[in-house]
PDB file of C-alpha atoms in Angstrom:
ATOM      1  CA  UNK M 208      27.436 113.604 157.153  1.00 87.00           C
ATOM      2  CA  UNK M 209      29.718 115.059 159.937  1.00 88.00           C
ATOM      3  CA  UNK M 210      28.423 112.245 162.308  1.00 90.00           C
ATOM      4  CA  UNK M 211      28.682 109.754 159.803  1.00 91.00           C
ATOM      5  CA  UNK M 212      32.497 110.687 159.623  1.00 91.00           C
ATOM      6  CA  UNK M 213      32.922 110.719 163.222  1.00 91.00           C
ATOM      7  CA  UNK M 214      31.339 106.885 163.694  1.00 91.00           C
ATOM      8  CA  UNK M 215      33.842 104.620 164.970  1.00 89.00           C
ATOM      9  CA  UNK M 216      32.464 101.969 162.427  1.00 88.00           C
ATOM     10  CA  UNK M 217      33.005 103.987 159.367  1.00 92.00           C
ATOM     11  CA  UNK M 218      36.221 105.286 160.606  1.00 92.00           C
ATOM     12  CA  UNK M 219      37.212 101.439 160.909  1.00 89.00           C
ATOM     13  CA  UNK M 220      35.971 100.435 157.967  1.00 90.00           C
ATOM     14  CA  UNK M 221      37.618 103.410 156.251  1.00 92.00           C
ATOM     15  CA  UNK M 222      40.758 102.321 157.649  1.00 91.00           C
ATOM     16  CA  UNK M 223      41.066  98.795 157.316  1.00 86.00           C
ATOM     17  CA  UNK M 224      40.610  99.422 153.377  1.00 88.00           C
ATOM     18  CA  UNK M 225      43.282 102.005 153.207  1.00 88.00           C
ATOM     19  CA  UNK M 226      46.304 100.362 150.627  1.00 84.00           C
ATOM     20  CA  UNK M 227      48.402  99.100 153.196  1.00 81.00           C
ATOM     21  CA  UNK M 228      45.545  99.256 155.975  1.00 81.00           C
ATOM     22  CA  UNK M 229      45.198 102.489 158.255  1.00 83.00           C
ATOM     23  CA  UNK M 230      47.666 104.277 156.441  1.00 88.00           C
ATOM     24  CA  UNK M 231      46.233 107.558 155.855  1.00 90.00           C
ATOM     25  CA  UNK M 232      46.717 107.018 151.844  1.00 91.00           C
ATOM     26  CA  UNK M 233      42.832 107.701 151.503  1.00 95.00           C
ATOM     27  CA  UNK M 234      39.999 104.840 150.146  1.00 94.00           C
ATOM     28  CA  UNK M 235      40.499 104.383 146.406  1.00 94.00           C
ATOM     29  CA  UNK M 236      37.849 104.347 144.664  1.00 94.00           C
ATOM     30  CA  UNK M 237      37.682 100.493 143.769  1.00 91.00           C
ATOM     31  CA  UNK M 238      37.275 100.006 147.002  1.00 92.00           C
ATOM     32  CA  UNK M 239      35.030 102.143 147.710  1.00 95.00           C
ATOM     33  CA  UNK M 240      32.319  98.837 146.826  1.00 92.00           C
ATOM     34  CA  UNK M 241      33.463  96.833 149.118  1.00 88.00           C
ATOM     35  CA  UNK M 242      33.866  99.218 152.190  1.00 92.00           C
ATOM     36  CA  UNK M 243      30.087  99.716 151.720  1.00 92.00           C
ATOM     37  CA  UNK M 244      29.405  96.286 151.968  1.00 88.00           C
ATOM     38  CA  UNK M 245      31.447  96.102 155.344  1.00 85.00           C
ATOM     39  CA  UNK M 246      28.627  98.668 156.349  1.00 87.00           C
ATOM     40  CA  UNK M 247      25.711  95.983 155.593  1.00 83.00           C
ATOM     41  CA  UNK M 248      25.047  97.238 152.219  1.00 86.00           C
ATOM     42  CA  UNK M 249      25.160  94.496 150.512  1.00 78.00           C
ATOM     43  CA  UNK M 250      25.538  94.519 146.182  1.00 81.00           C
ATOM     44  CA  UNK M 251      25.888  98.389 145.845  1.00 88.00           C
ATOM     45  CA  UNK M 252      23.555 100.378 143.836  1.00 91.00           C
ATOM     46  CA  UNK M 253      26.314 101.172 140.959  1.00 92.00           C
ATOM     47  CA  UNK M 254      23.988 103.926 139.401  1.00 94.00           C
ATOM     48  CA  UNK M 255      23.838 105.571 143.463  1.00 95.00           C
ATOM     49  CA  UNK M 256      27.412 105.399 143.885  1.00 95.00           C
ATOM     50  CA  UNK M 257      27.901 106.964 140.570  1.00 94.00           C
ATOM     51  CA  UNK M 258      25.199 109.818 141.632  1.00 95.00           C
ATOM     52  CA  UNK M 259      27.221 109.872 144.814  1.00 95.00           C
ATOM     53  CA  UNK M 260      30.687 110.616 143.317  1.00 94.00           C
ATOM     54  CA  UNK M 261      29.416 113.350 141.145  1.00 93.00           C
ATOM     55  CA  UNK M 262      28.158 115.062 143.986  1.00 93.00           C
ATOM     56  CA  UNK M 263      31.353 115.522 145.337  1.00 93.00           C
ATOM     57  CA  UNK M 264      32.452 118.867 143.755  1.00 87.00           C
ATOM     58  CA  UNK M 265      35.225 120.029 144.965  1.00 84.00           C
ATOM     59  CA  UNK M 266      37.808 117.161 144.045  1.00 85.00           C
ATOM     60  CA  UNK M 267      40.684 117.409 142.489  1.00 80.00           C
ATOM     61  CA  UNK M 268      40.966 114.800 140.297  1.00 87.00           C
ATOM     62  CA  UNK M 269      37.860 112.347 139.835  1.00 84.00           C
ATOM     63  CA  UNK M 270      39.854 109.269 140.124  1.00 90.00           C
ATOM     64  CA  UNK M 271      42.100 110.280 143.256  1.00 93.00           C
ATOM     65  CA  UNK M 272      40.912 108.633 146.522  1.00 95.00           C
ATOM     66  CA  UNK M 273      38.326 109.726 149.190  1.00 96.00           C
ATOM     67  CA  UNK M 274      39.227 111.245 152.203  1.00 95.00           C
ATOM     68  CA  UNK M 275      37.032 110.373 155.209  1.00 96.00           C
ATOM     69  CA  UNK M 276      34.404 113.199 154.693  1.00 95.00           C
ATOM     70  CA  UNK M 277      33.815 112.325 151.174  1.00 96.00           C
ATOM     71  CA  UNK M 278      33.459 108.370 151.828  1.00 96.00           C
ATOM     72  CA  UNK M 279      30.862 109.452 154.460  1.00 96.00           C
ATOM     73  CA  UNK M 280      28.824 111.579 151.824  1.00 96.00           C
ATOM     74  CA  UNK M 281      28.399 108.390 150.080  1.00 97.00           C
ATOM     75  CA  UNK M 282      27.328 106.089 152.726  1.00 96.00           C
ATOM     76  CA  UNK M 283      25.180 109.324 153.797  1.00 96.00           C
ATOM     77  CA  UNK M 284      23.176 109.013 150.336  1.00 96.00           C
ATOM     78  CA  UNK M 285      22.990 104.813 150.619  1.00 95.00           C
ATOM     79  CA  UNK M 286      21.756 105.274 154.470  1.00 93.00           C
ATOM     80  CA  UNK M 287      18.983 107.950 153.079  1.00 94.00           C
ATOM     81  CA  UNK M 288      18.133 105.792 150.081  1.00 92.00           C
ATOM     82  CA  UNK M 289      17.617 102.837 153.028  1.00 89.00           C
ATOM     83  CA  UNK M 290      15.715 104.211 154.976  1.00 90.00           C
ATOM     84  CA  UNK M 291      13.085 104.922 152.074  1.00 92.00           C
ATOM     85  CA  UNK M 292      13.182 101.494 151.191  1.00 88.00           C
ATOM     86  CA  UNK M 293      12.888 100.593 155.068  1.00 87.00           C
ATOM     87  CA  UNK M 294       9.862 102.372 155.914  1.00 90.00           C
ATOM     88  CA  UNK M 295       8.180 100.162 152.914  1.00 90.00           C
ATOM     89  CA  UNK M 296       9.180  97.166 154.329  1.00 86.00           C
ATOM     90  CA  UNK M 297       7.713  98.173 158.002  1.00 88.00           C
ATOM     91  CA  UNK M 298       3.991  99.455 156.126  1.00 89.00           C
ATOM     92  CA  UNK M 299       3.423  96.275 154.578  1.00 88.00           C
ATOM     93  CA  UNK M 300       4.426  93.848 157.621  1.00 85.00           C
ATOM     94  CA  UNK M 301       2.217  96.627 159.347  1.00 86.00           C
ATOM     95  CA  UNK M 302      -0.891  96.059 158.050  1.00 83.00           C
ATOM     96  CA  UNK M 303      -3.328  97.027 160.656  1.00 83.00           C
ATOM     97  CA  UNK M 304      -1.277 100.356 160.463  1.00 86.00           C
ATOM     98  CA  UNK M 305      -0.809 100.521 164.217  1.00 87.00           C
ATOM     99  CA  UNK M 306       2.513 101.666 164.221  1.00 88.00           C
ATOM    100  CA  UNK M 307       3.889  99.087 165.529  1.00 89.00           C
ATOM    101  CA  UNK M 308       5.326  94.880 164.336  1.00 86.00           C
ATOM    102  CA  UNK M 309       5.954  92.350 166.818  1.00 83.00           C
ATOM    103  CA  UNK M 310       9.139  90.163 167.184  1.00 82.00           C
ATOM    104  CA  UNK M 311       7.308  87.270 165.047  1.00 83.00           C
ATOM    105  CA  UNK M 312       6.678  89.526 162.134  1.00 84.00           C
ATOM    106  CA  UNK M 313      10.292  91.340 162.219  1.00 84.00           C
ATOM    107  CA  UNK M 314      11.656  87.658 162.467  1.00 84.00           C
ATOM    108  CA  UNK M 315      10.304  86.295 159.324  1.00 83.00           C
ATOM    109  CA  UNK M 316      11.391  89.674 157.659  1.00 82.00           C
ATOM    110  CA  UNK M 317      14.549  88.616 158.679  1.00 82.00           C
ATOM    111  CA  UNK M 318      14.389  85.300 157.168  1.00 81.00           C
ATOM    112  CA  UNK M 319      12.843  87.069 153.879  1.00 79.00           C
ATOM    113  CA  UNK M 320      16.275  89.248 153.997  1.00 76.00           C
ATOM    114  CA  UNK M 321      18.238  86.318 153.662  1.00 73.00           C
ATOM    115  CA  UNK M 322      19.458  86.293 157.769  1.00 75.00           C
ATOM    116  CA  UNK M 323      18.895  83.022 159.358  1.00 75.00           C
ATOM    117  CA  UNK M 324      18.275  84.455 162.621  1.00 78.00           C
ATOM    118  CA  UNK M 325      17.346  82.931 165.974  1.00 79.00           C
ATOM    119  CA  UNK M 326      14.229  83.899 167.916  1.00 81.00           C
ATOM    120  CA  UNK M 327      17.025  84.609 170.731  1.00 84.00           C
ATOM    121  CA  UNK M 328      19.033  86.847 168.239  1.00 83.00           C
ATOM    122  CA  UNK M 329      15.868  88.963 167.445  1.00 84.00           C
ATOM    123  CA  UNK M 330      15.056  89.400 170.580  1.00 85.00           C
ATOM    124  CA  UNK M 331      18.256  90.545 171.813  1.00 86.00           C
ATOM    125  CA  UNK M 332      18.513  92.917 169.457  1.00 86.00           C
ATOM    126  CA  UNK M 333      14.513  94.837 169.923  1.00 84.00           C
ATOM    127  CA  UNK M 334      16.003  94.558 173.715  1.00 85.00           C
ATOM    128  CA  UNK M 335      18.614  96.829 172.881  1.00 86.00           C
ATOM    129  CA  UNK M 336      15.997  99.417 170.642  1.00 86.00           C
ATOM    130  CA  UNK M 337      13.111  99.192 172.552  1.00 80.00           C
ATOM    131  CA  UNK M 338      13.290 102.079 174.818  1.00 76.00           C
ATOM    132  CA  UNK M 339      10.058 102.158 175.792  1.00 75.00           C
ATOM    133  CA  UNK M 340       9.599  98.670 176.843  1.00 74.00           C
ATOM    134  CA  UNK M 341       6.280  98.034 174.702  1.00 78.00           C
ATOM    135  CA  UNK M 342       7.793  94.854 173.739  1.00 75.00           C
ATOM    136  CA  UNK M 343       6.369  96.189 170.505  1.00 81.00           C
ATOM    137  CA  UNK M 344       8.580  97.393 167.516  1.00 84.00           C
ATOM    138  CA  UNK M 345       7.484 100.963 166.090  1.00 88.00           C
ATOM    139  CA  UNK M 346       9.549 102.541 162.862  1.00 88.00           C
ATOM    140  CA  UNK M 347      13.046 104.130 164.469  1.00 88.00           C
ATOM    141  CA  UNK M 348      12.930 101.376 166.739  1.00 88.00           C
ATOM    142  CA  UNK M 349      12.684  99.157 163.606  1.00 87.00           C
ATOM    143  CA  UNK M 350      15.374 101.306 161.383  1.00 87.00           C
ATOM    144  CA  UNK M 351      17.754 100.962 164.642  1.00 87.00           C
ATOM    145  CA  UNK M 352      17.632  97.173 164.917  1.00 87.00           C
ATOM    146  CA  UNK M 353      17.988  96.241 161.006  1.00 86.00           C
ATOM    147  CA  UNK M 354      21.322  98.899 160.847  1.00 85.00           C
ATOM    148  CA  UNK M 355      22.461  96.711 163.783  1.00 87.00           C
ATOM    149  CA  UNK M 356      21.743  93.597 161.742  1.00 86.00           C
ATOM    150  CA  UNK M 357      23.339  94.899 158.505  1.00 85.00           C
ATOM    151  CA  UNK M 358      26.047  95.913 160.566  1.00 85.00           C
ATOM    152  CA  UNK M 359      26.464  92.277 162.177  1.00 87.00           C
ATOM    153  CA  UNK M 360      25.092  90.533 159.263  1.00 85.00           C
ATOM    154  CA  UNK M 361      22.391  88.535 161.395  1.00 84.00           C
ATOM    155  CA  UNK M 362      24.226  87.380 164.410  1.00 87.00           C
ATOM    156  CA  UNK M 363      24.395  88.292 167.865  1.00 86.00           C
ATOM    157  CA  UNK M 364      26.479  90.536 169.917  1.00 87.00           C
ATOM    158  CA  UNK M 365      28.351  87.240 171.481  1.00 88.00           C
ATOM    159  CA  UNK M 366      28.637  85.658 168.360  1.00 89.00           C
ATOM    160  CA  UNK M 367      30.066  88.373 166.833  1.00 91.00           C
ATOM    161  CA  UNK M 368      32.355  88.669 170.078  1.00 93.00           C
ATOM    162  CA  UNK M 369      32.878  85.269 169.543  1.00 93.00           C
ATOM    163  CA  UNK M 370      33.563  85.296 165.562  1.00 94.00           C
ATOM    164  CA  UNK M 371      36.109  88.434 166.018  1.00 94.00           C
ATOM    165  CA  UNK M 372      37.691  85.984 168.875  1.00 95.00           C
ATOM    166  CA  UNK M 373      38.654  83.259 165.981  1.00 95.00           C
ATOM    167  CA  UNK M 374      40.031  86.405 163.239  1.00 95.00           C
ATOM    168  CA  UNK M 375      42.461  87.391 166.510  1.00 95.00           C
ATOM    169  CA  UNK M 376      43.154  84.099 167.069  1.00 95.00           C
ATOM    170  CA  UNK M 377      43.830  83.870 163.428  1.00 95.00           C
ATOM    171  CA  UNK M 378      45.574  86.875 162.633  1.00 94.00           C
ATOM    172  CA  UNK M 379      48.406  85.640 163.159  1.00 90.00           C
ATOM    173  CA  UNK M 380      51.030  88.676 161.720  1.00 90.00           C
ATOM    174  CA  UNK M 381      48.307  91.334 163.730  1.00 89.00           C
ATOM    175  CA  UNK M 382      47.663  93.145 160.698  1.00 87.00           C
ATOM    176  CA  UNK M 383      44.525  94.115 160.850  1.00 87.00           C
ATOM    177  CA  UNK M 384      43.544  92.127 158.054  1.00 89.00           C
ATOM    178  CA  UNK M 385      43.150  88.549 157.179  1.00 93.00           C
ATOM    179  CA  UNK M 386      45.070  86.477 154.709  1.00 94.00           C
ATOM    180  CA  UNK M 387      43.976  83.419 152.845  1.00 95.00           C
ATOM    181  CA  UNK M 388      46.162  81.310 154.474  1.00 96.00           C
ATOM    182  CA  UNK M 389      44.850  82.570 157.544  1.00 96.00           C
ATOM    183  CA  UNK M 390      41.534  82.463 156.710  1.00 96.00           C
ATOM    184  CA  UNK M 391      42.160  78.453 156.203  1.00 95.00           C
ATOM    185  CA  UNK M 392      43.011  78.409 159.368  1.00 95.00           C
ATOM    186  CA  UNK M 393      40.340  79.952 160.619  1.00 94.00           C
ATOM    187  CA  UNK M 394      37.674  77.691 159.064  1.00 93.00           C
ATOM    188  CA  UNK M 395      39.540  74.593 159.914  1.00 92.00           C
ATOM    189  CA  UNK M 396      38.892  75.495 164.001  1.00 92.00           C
ATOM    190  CA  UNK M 397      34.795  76.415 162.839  1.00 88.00           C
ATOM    191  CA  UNK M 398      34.822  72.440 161.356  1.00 87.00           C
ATOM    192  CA  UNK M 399      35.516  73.384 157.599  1.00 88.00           C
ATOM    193  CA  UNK M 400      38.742  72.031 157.163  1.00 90.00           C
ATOM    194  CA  UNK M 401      40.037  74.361 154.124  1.00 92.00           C
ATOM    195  CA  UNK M 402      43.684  74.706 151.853  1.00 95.00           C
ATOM    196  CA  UNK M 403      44.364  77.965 151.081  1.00 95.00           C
ATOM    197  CA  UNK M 404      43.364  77.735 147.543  1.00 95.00           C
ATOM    198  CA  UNK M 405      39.998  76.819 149.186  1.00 94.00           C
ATOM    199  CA  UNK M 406      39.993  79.644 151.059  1.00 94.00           C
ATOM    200  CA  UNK M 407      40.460  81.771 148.147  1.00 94.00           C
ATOM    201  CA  UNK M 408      37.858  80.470 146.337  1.00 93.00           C
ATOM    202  CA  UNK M 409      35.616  81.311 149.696  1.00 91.00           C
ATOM    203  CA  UNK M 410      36.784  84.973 149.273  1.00 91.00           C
ATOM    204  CA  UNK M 411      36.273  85.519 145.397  1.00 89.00           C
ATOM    205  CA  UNK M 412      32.813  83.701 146.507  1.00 87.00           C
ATOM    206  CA  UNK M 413      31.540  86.065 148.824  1.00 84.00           C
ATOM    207  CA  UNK M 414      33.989  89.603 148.668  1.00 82.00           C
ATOM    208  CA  UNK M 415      34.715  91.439 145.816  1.00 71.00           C
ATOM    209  CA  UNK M 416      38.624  91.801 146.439  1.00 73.00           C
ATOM    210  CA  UNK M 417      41.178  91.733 143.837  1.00 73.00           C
ATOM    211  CA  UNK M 418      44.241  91.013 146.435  1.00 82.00           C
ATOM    212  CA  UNK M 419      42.091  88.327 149.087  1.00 88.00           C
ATOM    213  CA  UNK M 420      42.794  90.130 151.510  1.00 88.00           C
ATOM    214  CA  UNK M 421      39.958  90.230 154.621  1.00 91.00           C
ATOM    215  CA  UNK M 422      39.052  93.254 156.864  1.00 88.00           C
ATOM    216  CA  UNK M 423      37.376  92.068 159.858  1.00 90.00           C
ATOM    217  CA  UNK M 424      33.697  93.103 158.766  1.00 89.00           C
ATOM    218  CA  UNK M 425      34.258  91.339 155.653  1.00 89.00           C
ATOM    219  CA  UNK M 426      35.340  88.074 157.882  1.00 93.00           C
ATOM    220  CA  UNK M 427      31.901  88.630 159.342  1.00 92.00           C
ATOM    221  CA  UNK M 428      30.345  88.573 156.170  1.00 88.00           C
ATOM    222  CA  UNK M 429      31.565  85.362 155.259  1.00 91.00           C
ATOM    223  CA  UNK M 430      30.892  83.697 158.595  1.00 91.00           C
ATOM    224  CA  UNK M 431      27.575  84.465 157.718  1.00 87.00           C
ATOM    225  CA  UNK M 432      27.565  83.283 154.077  1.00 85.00           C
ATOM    226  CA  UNK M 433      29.411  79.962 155.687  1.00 84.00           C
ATOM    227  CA  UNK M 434      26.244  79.926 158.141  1.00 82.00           C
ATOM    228  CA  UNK M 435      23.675  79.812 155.630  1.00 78.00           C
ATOM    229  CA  UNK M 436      25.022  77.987 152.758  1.00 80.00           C
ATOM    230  CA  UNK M 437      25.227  75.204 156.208  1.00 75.00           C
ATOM    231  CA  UNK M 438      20.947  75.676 156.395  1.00 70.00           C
ATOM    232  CA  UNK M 439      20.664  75.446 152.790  1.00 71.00           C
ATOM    233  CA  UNK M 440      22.292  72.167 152.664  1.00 68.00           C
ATOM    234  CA  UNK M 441      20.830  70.878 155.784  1.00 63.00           C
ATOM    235  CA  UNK M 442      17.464  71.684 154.764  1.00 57.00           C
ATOM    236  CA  UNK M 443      17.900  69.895 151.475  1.00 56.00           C
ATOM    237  CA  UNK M 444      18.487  66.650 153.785  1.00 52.00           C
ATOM    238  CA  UNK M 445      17.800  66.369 157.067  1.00 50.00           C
ATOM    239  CA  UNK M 446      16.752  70.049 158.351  1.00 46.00           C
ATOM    240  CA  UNK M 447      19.351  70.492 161.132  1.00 44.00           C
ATOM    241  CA  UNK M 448      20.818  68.144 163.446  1.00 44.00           C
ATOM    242  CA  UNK M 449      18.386  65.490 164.776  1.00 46.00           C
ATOM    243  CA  UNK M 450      17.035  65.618 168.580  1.00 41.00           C
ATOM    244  CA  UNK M 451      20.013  62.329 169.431  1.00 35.00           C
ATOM    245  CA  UNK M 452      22.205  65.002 168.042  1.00 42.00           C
ATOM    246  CA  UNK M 453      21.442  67.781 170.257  1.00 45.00           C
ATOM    247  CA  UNK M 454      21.614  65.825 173.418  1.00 42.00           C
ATOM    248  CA  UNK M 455      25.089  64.513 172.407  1.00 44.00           C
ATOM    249  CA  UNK M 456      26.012  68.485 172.818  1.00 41.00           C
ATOM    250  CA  UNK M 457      28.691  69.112 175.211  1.00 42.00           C
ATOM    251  CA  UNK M 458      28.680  72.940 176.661  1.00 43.00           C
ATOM    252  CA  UNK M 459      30.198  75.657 174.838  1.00 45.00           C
ATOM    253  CA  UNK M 460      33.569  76.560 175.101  1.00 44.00           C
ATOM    254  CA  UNK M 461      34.969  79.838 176.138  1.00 43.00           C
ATOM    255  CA  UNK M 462      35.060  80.928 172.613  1.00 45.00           C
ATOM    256  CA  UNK M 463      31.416  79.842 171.803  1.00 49.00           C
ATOM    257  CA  UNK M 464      32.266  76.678 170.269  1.00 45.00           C
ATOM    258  CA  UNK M 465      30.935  73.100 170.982  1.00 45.00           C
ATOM    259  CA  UNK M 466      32.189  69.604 170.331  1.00 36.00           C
ATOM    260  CA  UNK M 467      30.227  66.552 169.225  1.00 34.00           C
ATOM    261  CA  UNK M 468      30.657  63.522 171.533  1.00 31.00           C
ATOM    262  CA  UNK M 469      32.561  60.325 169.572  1.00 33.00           C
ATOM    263  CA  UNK M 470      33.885  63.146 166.552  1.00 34.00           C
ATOM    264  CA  UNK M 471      36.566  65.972 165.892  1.00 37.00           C
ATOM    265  CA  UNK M 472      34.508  68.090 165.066  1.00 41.00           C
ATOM    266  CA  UNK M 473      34.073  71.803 166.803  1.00 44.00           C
ATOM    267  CA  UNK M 474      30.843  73.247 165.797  1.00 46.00           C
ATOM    268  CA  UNK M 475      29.825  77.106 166.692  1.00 47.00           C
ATOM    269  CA  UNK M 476      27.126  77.719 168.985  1.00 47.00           C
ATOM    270  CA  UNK M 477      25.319  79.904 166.884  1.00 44.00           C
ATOM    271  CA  UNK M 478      24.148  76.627 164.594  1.00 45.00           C
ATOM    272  CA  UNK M 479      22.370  75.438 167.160  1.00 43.00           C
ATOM    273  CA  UNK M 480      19.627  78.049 167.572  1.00 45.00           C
TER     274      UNK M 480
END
């Protein structure tokens, strides 16, 4: 639990969901929800986070807000409770028990999970947990690459370089946060043109926020959401751009982003893969 409070991602998540952000006024408690789903865990276990709060003893008043340490005794219980459900999901993709998946198998687990992820992006990220080069994945190898894919919700570490790029870009008071007028913004330089009313609707879609306002892991979330609603549709008609399509590709911009020859329209890079 003491690590778990001294992570810099659960310190920034903590912060960025203080009311006003990093203001050392503590996490209230109905956002306590959503700061867990910045972590990757996605549609909290109410009946855990219950079990969670009434752990916490020593409080002074049930409904006041949590400091750091008790916020990390709750993702503490949800990371424990994962990692049962984790080592499941590696024994039956394992089934010749060896110990060990390949990158084919952990792809199309990926894919099961709901992230639409490149062969490139999976392989990037066993390159960065495969200590011991076996170009095999065994189970803390495995546990250490999905937290890193909850944690960027399926993309890559340039993508997400590149994503974090447009909420700066974006961000335009340097809050911290992101508005839904900035957030319209945002989409309209990704190629989906929104009014802020649109953008709203995006955020009640995909974040459960009662003031839309974004913290910059929630952005990521709905970059992602954006990304596959995009497959969905495309694989209802024409399953991704056409080979004429890819060759009229001109090279990525310095933000990851490509334009369409003959069009206005800026595409990220990450559709392509």
């Amino acid at each position: 639990v003491r690590l778990l409070a001294q992570s810099p991602l659960v310190k920034a998540i903590y912060g960025s969901l203080e009311y006003p952000p990093n203001s050392g006024n503590n996490l209230h408690l109905d956002r306590v929800s959503r700061a867990l789903e910045s972590l990757g865990y996605t549609e909290p276990d109410d009946a855990l986070l219950k079990e969670s709060l009434d752990s916490l003893h020593f409080r002074d008043k049930p409904n006041a807000p949590l400091t750091l340490d008790e916020f990390a005794v709750i993702v503490y219980n949800f990371e424990t409770k994962r990692a049962i459900q984790l080592k499941a999901q590696f024994d039956a993709i394992d089934m010749d028990s060896s110990g060990a998946i390949d990158v084919g198998e952990f792809r199309r687990l990926l894919w099961d999970m709901g992230f639409s992820v490149s062969r490139m992006t999976v392989e990037e990220i066993l390159g960065e947990v495969d200590k011991d080069l076996s170009g095999k994945v065994e189970l803390r190898e495995f546990e250490f690459a999905l937290k890193l894919v909850y944690e960027r919700f399926g993309f890559s570490l340039k993508e997400v370089k590149d994503i974090m790029e447009i909420f700066d870009k974006y961000d335009t008071d340097e809050s911290g946060v992101m508005s839904p007028d900035e957030l319209a913004g945002a989409m309209g330089w990704i190629g989906h043109p929104a009014t802020i009313e649109q953008a709203k609707a995006v955020i009640e879609r995909h974040v459960d926020t009662e003031n839309y306002i974004l913290s910059r892991p929630e952005f990521l979330r709905i970059m992602r959401c954006i990304v596959e609603e995009e497959l969905e549709d495309s694989a209802t008609s024409s399953a991704r751009l056409t080979a004429i399509a890819q060759a009229a590709w001109t090279p990525q911009n310095s933000m990851g982003f490509c334009w369409i020859w003959g069009s206005q329209c800026r595409i990220p890079s990450w559709r392509m893969q």
